[in-house]
Coordinates of C-alpha atoms and ligand atoms in Angstrom, one line a residue:
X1 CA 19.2 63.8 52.5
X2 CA 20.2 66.0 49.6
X3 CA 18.3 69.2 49.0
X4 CA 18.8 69.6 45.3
X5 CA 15.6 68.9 43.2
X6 CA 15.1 66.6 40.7
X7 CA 14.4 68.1 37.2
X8 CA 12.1 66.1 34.6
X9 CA 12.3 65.9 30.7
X10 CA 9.8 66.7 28.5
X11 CA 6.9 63.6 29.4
X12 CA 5.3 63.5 25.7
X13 CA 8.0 61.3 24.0
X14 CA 10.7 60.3 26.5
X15 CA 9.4 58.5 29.1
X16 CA 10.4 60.1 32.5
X17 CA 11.2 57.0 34.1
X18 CA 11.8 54.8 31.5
X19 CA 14.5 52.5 32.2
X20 CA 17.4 51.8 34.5
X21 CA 20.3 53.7 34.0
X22 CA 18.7 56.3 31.9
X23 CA 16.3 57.2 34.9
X24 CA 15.2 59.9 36.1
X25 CA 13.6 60.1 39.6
X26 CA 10.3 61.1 40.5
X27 CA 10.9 62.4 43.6
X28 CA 10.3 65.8 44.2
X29 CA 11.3 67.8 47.1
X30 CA 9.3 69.7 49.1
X31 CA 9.3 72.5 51.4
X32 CA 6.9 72.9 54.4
X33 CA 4.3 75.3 54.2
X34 CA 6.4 76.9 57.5
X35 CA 10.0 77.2 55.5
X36 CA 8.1 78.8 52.5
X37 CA 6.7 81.6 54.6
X38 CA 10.1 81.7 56.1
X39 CA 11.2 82.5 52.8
X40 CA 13.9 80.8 50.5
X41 CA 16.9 82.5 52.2
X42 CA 16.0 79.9 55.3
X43 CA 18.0 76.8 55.5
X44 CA 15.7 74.4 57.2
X45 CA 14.9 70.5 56.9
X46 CA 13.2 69.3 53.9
X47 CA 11.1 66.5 53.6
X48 CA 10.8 64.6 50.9
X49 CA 8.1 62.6 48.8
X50 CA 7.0 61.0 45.8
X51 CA 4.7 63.1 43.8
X52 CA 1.3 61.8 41.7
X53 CA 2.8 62.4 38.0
X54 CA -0.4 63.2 35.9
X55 CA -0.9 61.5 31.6
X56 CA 1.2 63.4 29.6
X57 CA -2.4 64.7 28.1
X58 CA -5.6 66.0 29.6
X59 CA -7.9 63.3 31.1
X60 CA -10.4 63.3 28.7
X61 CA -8.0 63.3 25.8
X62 CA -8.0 59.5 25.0
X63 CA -12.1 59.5 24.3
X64 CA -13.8 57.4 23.5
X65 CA -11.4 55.4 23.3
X66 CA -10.5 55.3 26.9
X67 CA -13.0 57.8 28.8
X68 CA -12.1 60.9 31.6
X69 CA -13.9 58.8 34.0
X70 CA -11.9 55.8 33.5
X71 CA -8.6 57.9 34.0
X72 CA -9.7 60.3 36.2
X73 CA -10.9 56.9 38.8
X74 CA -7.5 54.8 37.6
X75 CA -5.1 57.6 38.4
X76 CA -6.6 60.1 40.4
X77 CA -8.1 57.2 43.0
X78 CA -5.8 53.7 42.8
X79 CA -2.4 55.6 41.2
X80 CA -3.0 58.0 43.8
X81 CA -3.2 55.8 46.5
X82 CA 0.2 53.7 45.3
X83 CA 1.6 57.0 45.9
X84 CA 0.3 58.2 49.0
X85 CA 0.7 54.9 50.4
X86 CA 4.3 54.7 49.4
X87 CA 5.3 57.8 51.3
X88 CA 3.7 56.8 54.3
X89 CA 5.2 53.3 53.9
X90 CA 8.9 54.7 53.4
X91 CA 9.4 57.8 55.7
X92 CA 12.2 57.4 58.4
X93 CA 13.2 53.9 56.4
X94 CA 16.4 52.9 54.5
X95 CA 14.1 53.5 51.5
X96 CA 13.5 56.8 52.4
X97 CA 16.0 59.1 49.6
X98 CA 16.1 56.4 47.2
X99 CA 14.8 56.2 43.6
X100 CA 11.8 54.5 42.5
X101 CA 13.8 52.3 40.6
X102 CA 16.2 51.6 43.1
X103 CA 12.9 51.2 45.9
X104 CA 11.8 48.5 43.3
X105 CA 14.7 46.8 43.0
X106 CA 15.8 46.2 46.7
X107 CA 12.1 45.4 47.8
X108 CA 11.3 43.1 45.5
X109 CA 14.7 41.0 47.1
X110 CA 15.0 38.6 44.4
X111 CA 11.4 37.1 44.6
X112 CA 11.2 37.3 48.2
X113 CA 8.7 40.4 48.0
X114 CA 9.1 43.3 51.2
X115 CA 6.2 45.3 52.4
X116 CA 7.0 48.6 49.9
X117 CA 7.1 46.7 46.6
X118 CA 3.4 46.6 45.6
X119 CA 3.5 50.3 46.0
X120 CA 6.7 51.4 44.5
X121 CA 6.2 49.2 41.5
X122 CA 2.9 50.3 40.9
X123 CA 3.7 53.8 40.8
X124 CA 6.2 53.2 38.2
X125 CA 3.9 50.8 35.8
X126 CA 1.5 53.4 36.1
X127 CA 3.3 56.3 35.1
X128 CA 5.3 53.8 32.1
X129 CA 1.5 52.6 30.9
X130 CA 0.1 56.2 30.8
X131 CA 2.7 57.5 28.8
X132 CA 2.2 54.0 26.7
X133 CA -0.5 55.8 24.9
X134 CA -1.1 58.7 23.3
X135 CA -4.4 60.3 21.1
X136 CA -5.1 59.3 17.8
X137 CA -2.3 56.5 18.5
X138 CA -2.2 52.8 17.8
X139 CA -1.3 51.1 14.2
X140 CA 1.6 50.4 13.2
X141 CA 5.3 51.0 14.3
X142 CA 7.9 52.0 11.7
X143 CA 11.9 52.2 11.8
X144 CA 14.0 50.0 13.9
X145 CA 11.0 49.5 16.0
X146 CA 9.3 47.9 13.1
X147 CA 12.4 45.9 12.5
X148 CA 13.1 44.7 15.3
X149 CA 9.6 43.4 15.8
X150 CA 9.8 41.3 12.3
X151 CA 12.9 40.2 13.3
X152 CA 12.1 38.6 16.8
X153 CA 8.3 37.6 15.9
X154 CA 8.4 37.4 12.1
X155 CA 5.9 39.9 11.5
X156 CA 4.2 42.6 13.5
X157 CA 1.0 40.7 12.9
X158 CA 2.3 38.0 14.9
X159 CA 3.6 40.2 17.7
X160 CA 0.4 41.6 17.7
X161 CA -1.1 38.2 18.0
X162 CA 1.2 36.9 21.1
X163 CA 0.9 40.8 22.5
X164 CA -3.2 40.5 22.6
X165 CA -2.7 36.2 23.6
X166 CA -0.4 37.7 26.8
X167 CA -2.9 40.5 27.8
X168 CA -5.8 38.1 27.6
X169 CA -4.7 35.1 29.6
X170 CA -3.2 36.9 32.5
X171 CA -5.0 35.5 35.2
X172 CA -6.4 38.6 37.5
X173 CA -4.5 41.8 37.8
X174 CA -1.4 42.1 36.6
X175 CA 0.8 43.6 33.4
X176 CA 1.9 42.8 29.5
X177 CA 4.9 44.2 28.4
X178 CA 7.1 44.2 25.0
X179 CA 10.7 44.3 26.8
X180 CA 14.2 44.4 25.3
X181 CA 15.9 41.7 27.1
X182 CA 19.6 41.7 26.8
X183 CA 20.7 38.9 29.8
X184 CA 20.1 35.5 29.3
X185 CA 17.8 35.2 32.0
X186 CA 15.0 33.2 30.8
X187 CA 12.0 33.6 32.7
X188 CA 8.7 31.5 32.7
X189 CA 6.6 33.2 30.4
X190 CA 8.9 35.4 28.4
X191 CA 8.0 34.5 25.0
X192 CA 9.4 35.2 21.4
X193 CA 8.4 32.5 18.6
X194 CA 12.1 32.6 17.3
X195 CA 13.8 31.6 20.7
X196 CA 17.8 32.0 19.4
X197 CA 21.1 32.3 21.6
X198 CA 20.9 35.7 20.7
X199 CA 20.9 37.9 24.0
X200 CA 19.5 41.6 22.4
X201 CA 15.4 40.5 21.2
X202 CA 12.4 41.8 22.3
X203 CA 9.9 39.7 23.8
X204 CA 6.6 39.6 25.1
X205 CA 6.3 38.6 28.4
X206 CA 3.5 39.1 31.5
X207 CA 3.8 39.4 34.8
X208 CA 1.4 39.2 37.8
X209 CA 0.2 41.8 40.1
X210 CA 2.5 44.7 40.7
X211 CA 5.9 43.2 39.1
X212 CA 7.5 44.4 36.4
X213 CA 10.8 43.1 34.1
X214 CA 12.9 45.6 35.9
X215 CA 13.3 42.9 38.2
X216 CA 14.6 40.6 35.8
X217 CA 16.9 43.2 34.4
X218 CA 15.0 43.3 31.3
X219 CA 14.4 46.7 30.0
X220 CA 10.5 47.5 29.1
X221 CA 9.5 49.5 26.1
X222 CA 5.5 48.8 26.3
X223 CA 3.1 48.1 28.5
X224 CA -0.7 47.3 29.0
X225 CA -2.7 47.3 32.3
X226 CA -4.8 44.2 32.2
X227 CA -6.3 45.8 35.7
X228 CA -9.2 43.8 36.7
X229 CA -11.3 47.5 37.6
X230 CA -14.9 47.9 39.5
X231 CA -17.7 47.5 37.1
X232 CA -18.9 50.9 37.6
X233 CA -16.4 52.5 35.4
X234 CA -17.6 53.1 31.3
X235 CA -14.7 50.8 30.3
X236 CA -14.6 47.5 32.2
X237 CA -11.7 45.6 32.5
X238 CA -13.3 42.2 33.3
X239 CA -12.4 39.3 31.6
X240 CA -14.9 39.2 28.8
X241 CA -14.0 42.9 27.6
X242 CA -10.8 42.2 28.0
X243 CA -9.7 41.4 24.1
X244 CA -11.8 44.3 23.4
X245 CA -9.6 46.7 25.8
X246 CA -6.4 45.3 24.7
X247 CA -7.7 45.7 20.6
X248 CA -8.7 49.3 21.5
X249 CA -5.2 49.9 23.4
X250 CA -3.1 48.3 20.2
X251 CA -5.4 50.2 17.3
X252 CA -5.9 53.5 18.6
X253 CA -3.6 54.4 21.7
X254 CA -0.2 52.6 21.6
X255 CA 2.5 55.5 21.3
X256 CA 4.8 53.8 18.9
X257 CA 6.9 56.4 18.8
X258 CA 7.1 56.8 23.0
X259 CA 8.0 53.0 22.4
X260 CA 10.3 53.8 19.5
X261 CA 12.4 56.4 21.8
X262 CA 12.3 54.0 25.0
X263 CA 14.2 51.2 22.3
X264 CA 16.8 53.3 22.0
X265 CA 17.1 54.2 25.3
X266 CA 17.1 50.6 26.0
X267 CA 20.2 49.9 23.1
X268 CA 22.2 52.4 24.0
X269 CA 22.0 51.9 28.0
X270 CA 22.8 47.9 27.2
X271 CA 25.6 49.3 24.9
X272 CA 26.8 51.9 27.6
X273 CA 27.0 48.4 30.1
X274 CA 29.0 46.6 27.7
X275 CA 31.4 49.0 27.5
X276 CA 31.6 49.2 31.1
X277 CA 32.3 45.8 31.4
X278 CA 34.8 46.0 28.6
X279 CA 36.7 48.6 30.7
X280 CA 36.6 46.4 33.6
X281 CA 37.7 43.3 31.8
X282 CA 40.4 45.0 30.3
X283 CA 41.7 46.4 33.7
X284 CA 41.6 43.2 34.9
X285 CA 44.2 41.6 32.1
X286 CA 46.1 44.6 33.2
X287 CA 46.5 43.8 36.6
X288 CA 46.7 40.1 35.4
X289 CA 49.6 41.0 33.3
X290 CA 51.1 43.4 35.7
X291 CA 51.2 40.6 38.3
X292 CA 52.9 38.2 36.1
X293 CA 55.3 41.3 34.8
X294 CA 56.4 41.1 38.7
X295 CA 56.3 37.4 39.2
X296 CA 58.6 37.4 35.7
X297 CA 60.3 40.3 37.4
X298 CA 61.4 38.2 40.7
X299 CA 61.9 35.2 39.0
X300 CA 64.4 36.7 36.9
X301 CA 66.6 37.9 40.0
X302 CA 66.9 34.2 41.3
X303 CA 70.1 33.1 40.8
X304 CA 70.9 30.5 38.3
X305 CA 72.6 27.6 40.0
X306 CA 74.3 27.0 36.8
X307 CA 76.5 30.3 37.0
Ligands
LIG1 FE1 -4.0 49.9 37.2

């Protein structure tokens, strides 16, 4: 396993593990208490794990909107556990050295979900809905965001409306996302009231449990938790407080501009990909045309029965 460390960005605008192809892991590596009072100059074996990334703001920052205790019992007890979980569940497996992303990807097996999916994925909708928010967030987005928005639903009112519709009639636990789909992958409850052939939109879509569009290769710029949490914590995400929660979450925490930077991210790694596939298209004319160059070439040297 490589020994080199995985360095993060700055969590407050970019998010760390945003999107495929611009990711950046979350593993950290670790050295055992042993090797550290061995001293660095020690080569020894180093084990690896994934580590419990905290809000990119204090616990209580988000009152009263969303309270310490709510955070502090969402991440510190059921984010925590995804991630302890996860370790346990992937030590000594193929998994074990991969990124989250990657973990996701493979263990979801195209619908036919393996044992270290519910854990990998919820790790990394947790860490992409707490930097979601932000204090003193919510309103309105501006820029190409805003755009964008009127352009695939109209208005931002009417993405707000199909945004709060999703949220609310997710059955049980699951997830609502704004996601920048660029495939033509249509799954069954991606919405966007101005269905065209264009490929690049945003849409709204939900998803149950621990999935998330990364498994549709569609690239996620928002999300909400529409966690169905114990009663005992101040904000309850039950069904009847649910349009409150999801009101709260759009008017006074939404990081547009977290969401604003993810977009681009999202634009420019589908724009990155199509020049890929430019390059390989184009090589493959080349060797298309180099084959027929030789064919030509051959042909040429038969000899004409004429002469
Ligand atoms: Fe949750």
């Amino acid at each position: 396993m490589a020994a080199t460390a995985a360095v993060s960005p700055p969590c407050a605008l970019v998010p760390c593990q945003g999107l495929r192809g611009a990711l950046v892991s979350t593993r950290n590596f670790h050295a055992t208490k042993n090797q550290r009072q061995r001293g660095r100059a020690v080569a020894a074996p180093i084990s690896a794990k994934f580590d419990l990334k905290p809000p990119p703001y204090p616990l209580d920052a988000l009152e009263p909107h969303m309270s310490q205790d709510t955070i502090s019992y969402h991440w510190g007890k059921h984010h925590r556990g995804y991630v302890e979980n996860l370790n346990m569940q992937i030590v000594g497996t193929d998994l074990d050295g991969m990124s989250l992303e990657d973990i996701i990807i493979l263990s979801y097996n195209k619908g036919d979900i393996l044992p270290a999916f519910n854990n990998a994925a919820q790790i990394w909708n947790h860490d992409f809905f707490w930097e979601s928010m932000v204090p003193n967030g919510g309103g309105k987005p501006s820029g190409d965001l805003l755009g964008l928005i009127e352009r695939d639903f109209g208005s931002f009112e009417n993405f707000s409306v199909k945004f709060r519709s999703a949220a609310s009639t997710q059955f049980g636990s699951g997830w609502v996302w704004l996601a920048y789909k660029a495939n033509r992958l249509n799954v069954g409850n991606a919405s966007n009231p101005r269905p065209s052939d264009e490929d690049k939109k945003l849409v709204v879509v939900k998803s149950p449990n621990a999935v998330n569009p990364l498994v549709w290769d569609y690239l996620p710029v928002l999300t909400i938790d529409v966690w169905e949490g114990p009663k005992c914590i101040s904000f309850i995400f039950s069904q009847s407080r649910r349009a409150d929660y999801v009101s709260m979450f759009m008017e006074k925490l939404v990081s547009w501009e977290t969401v604003s930077a993810r977009l681009e991210m999202a634009k420019a790694q589908v724009a990155e990909r199509e020049r890929e596939e430019e390059k390989r298209k184009y090589g493959e004319d080349n060797v298309n045309s180099s084959n027929e160059a030789v064919e030509m070439y051959l042909d040429s040297n038969i000899e004409d029965p004429a002469e």
